[in-house]
Every structure is written in structure tokens, then in C-alpha cells.
Amino acid sequence: IQLLVPEELIRKFVLAVNNISEGKVIHEYRPVVSPPPPFIADSFTVMIEGEAVEQERVSTNNYQRYETYVTTLALIDSDAAIAVYRRFYPLLEEAFRELGLKKPNFHSVLIAAIDNILAAPDHQGDLLLVRPKVFYQYADPALEQLPQTHKLMLRMGPENARSVKASLRQLRARLITQ
């Protein structure tokens, strides 16, 4: 499976990292292909005050959509990743400057993006959903108010989220010492 979108990869990567640092997930101009559809929700019935009520939750089958990405990230050699980062940093910084943002440099934004992902809450158990319109939302208002990046981490499942965070902690440690 090809995960990267080859056109304008550096610019798309820089844009995605900047958005992640702000808690946003971009849908256009992604540097990676989207996970295979569809999003999967399970319906189930619960009894509330003697009445059967239909509920929906994020399906554990949905987590499989992210496994290729998570496994690929876990397999990246951190020494090799740092070498590639150093090699391409001038181009990354140039693409970052093209955005015209009032931020110090790409490196600081990359660290902020990693920190944003690492700050995503860990969650065990069902993630209940509501569907007020076309798209699902978390039934818990506290979860629905989370940044998009944190909601994405919830959607990929607890094991995948743990693996992503472990990979990013290792990468972050290498990035701040270089």
C-alpha cells in the first residue's frame, strides 16, 4: 500500500505538521492517503428505565483502518528518520516560510505537533456516538470538544494510540537533542 501522496510532499507535510500543532487535522492537501473507508460504528441496545434505547459507538473494527499507518510509524528507524530530517530540513524550513506564519521555525512547530498528539487523552471502553446530521459526533460533550487531533487518536483505538505515542516520544527525544 502506498501511504504517501507524492505530489508536493514536503509542502503538504509542513502544512499538516503546522495544523497538527494547532490541534487540527487537514482533509485537503494531505501528505498521506486517507485510511480506507468507511468509518465503522456499531449499534447496540441498552435498557434505560425499562425502555430499549438504540445507541451507537465507535466499532473496534474501525481501529483496523489505522493499523498500516501505526505499524509503519513503529517500524521507522529513529536514526534514519533523524538523518532524513536533517537532510531535508532546509526544504522543510523553506516550505514553512512560504506559509507566512508568525512562528519561529519549522523545528519548533514539529515539536509542538508531537506534543499535541502526546497530550491526547487515553481512553478505554466504549466511545458512544450521536449522529445529529451526516457525520458522527462523540456523545460525551467533553470528548466532542477535544481538538481534532485528539479525536483522531481516540478513533484509532487505544492500542494504536499507545503505539503512535511511543513512536513519537522516541522521535521527540531524538529531535530535541539534535
CSV table of C-alpha atoms in Angstrom, one decimal:
chain,number,residue,atom,x,y,z
A,1,ILE,CA,0.0,0.0,0.0
A,2,GLN,CA,1.4,3.4,-0.9
A,3,LEU,CA,0.7,5.7,2.0
A,4,LEU,CA,2.3,8.9,0.8
A,5,VAL,CA,0.9,11.3,-1.7
A,6,PRO,CA,3.9,12.1,-3.8
A,7,GLU,CA,2.9,15.5,-5.2
A,8,GLU,CA,4.2,18.4,-3.2
A,9,LEU,CA,5.1,16.1,-0.4
A,10,ILE,CA,7.3,18.5,1.6
A,11,ARG,CA,4.8,21.4,1.4
A,12,LYS,CA,2.0,19.1,2.3
A,13,PHE,CA,4.0,17.6,5.2
A,14,VAL,CA,4.8,21.1,6.5
A,15,LEU,CA,1.2,22.2,6.3
A,16,ALA,CA,0.0,19.1,8.0
A,17,VAL,CA,2.5,19.5,10.8
A,18,ASN,CA,1.5,23.1,11.3
A,19,ASN,CA,-2.1,22.1,11.5
A,20,ILE,CA,-1.4,19.3,13.9
A,21,SER,CA,0.5,21.7,16.2
A,22,GLU,CA,-2.8,23.7,16.4
A,23,GLY,CA,-4.9,20.6,17.0
A,24,LYS,CA,-6.3,20.5,13.5
A,25,VAL,CA,-6.5,17.6,11.0
A,26,ILE,CA,-6.3,18.6,7.4
A,27,HIS,CA,-8.5,16.9,4.9
A,28,GLU,CA,-7.3,18.6,1.8
A,29,TYR,CA,-3.6,18.6,0.8
A,30,ARG,CA,-2.7,15.7,3.0
A,31,PRO,CA,0.8,14.2,2.7
A,32,VAL,CA,-0.6,10.7,3.3
A,33,VAL,CA,-3.6,8.9,1.8
A,34,SER,CA,-6.7,8.7,3.9
A,35,PRO,CA,-7.4,5.5,5.7
A,36,PRO,CA,-9.7,3.2,3.8
A,37,PRO,CA,-13.3,4.0,4.3
A,38,PRO,CA,-15.7,3.7,5.8
A,39,PHE,CA,-15.8,4.8,9.4
A,40,ILE,CA,-17.4,1.9,11.3
A,41,ALA,CA,-19.9,2.4,14.1
A,42,ASP,CA,-21.7,-0.4,16.0
A,43,SER,CA,-25.4,-0.1,17.0
A,44,PHE,CA,-26.5,-1.8,20.2
A,45,THR,CA,-29.5,-1.7,22.5
A,46,VAL,CA,-29.4,-0.6,26.2
A,47,MET,CA,-32.2,-0.6,28.7
A,48,ILE,CA,-32.9,2.8,30.2
A,49,GLU,CA,-35.6,3.0,32.8
A,50,GLY,CA,-37.2,-0.2,31.4
A,51,GLU,CA,-37.1,1.1,27.8
A,52,ALA,CA,-34.9,-0.3,25.0
A,53,VAL,CA,-32.8,2.6,23.6
A,54,GLU,CA,-30.6,2.3,20.5
A,55,GLN,CA,-27.0,3.5,21.0
A,56,GLU,CA,-24.0,3.8,18.7
A,57,ARG,CA,-20.3,3.5,19.4
A,58,VAL,CA,-17.0,3.5,17.6
A,59,SER,CA,-16.6,0.0,16.4
A,60,THR,CA,-13.4,-1.8,17.4
A,61,ASN,CA,-13.3,-3.0,13.7
A,62,ASN,CA,-12.7,0.7,12.9
A,63,TYR,CA,-9.3,0.5,14.5
A,64,GLN,CA,-8.0,-1.7,11.7
A,65,ARG,CA,-8.3,1.2,9.3
A,66,TYR,CA,-5.3,2.7,11.0
A,67,GLU,CA,-3.1,-0.3,11.6
A,68,THR,CA,-1.0,0.1,8.4
A,69,TYR,CA,-0.1,3.6,9.4
A,70,VAL,CA,0.6,2.7,13.0
A,71,THR,CA,2.8,-0.2,12.1
A,72,THR,CA,4.7,1.8,9.5
A,73,LEU,CA,5.4,4.5,12.1
A,74,ALA,CA,6.5,1.9,14.6
A,75,LEU,CA,8.9,0.4,12.1
A,76,ILE,CA,10.7,3.7,11.2
A,77,ASP,CA,14.2,3.6,12.5
A,78,SER,CA,14.7,6.8,14.5
A,79,ASP,CA,18.3,7.2,13.4
A,80,ALA,CA,17.3,7.0,9.8
A,81,ALA,CA,14.4,9.4,10.4
A,82,ILE,CA,16.7,12.0,12.0
A,83,ALA,CA,19.1,11.7,9.1
A,84,VAL,CA,16.3,12.3,6.6
A,85,TYR,CA,15.1,15.2,8.7
A,86,ARG,CA,18.5,16.8,8.8
A,87,ARG,CA,19.0,16.3,5.0
A,88,PHE,CA,15.7,17.8,4.1
A,89,TYR,CA,15.4,20.5,6.9
A,90,PRO,CA,16.4,23.4,4.6
A,91,LEU,CA,13.5,22.4,2.2
A,92,LEU,CA,11.1,22.0,5.2
A,93,GLU,CA,12.1,25.4,6.6
A,94,GLU,CA,11.7,27.0,3.1
A,95,ALA,CA,8.2,25.5,2.7
A,96,PHE,CA,7.4,26.6,6.3
A,97,ARG,CA,8.5,30.2,5.5
A,98,GLU,CA,6.2,30.1,2.4
A,99,LEU,CA,3.2,29.7,4.7
A,100,GLY,CA,4.0,33.2,6.1
A,101,LEU,CA,3.3,32.3,9.7
A,102,LYS,CA,4.5,34.2,12.7
A,103,LYS,CA,6.2,31.2,14.2
A,104,PRO,CA,9.9,30.9,14.9
A,105,ASN,CA,10.8,27.9,12.7
A,106,PHE,CA,9.6,24.5,11.4
A,107,HIS,CA,11.5,22.6,14.1
A,108,SER,CA,9.6,24.3,16.9
A,109,VAL,CA,6.3,23.6,15.1
A,110,LEU,CA,7.2,20.0,14.7
A,111,ILE,CA,7.9,19.6,18.4
A,112,ALA,CA,4.6,21.4,19.2
A,113,ALA,CA,2.8,19.0,16.8
A,114,ILE,CA,4.3,16.0,18.5
A,115,ASP,CA,3.4,17.4,21.9
A,116,ASN,CA,-0.2,17.9,20.7
A,117,ILE,CA,-0.5,14.3,19.8
A,118,LEU,CA,1.2,13.1,23.0
A,119,ALA,CA,-1.3,15.2,25.0
A,120,ALA,CA,-4.3,13.3,23.6
A,121,PRO,CA,-6.3,11.6,26.3
A,122,ASP,CA,-6.1,7.9,26.7
A,123,HIS,CA,-9.5,6.2,26.7
A,124,GLN,CA,-10.7,2.7,27.5
A,125,GLY,CA,-14.1,1.4,26.8
A,126,ASP,CA,-16.9,2.4,24.5
A,127,LEU,CA,-16.8,5.7,22.7
A,128,LEU,CA,-20.5,6.5,22.4
A,129,LEU,CA,-21.7,8.4,19.3
A,130,VAL,CA,-24.6,10.6,18.2
A,131,ARG,CA,-25.4,11.5,14.6
A,132,PRO,CA,-27.2,14.8,14.6
A,133,LYS,CA,-26.6,15.2,10.9
A,134,VAL,CA,-24.5,13.4,8.4
A,135,PHE,CA,-21.3,12.9,10.5
A,136,TYR,CA,-21.0,11.2,13.8
A,137,GLN,CA,-20.0,13.1,16.9
A,138,TYR,CA,-19.0,11.9,20.3
A,139,ALA,CA,-22.0,11.7,22.7
A,140,ASP,CA,-19.8,12.9,25.5
A,141,PRO,CA,-19.6,16.7,25.1
A,142,ALA,CA,-16.1,16.7,26.8
A,143,LEU,CA,-14.8,14.3,24.1
A,144,GLU,CA,-16.5,16.2,21.3
A,145,GLN,CA,-14.9,19.5,22.4
A,146,LEU,CA,-11.4,18.0,22.1
A,147,PRO,CA,-9.1,19.2,19.3
A,148,GLN,CA,-9.5,17.3,16.1
A,149,THR,CA,-6.1,15.6,16.6
A,150,HIS,CA,-7.1,14.2,19.9
A,151,LYS,CA,-10.4,12.9,18.5
A,152,LEU,CA,-8.5,11.2,15.7
A,153,MET,CA,-6.3,9.5,18.3
A,154,LEU,CA,-9.5,8.2,20.0
A,155,ARG,CA,-10.9,6.9,16.7
A,156,MET,CA,-7.8,4.8,16.0
A,157,GLY,CA,-8.2,2.8,19.2
A,158,PRO,CA,-6.3,2.6,22.5
A,159,GLU,CA,-3.6,0.1,21.3
A,160,ASN,CA,-2.9,2.1,18.1
A,161,ALA,CA,-2.8,5.3,20.1
A,162,ARG,CA,-0.3,3.9,22.5
A,163,SER,CA,1.9,2.7,19.7
A,164,VAL,CA,1.8,6.1,18.0
A,165,LYS,CA,2.6,7.9,21.2
A,166,ALA,CA,5.5,5.5,21.9
A,167,SER,CA,6.9,6.1,18.4
A,168,LEU,CA,6.5,9.9,18.8
A,169,ARG,CA,8.1,10.0,22.3
A,170,GLN,CA,11.2,8.3,20.9
A,171,LEU,CA,11.3,10.6,17.9
A,172,ARG,CA,10.8,13.7,20.0
A,173,ALA,CA,13.6,12.7,22.3
A,174,ARG,CA,15.9,12.5,19.3
A,175,LEU,CA,14.7,15.7,17.8
A,176,ILE,CA,15.3,17.8,20.9
A,177,THR,CA,18.9,16.5,21.4
A,178,GLN,CA,20.0,17.2,17.8
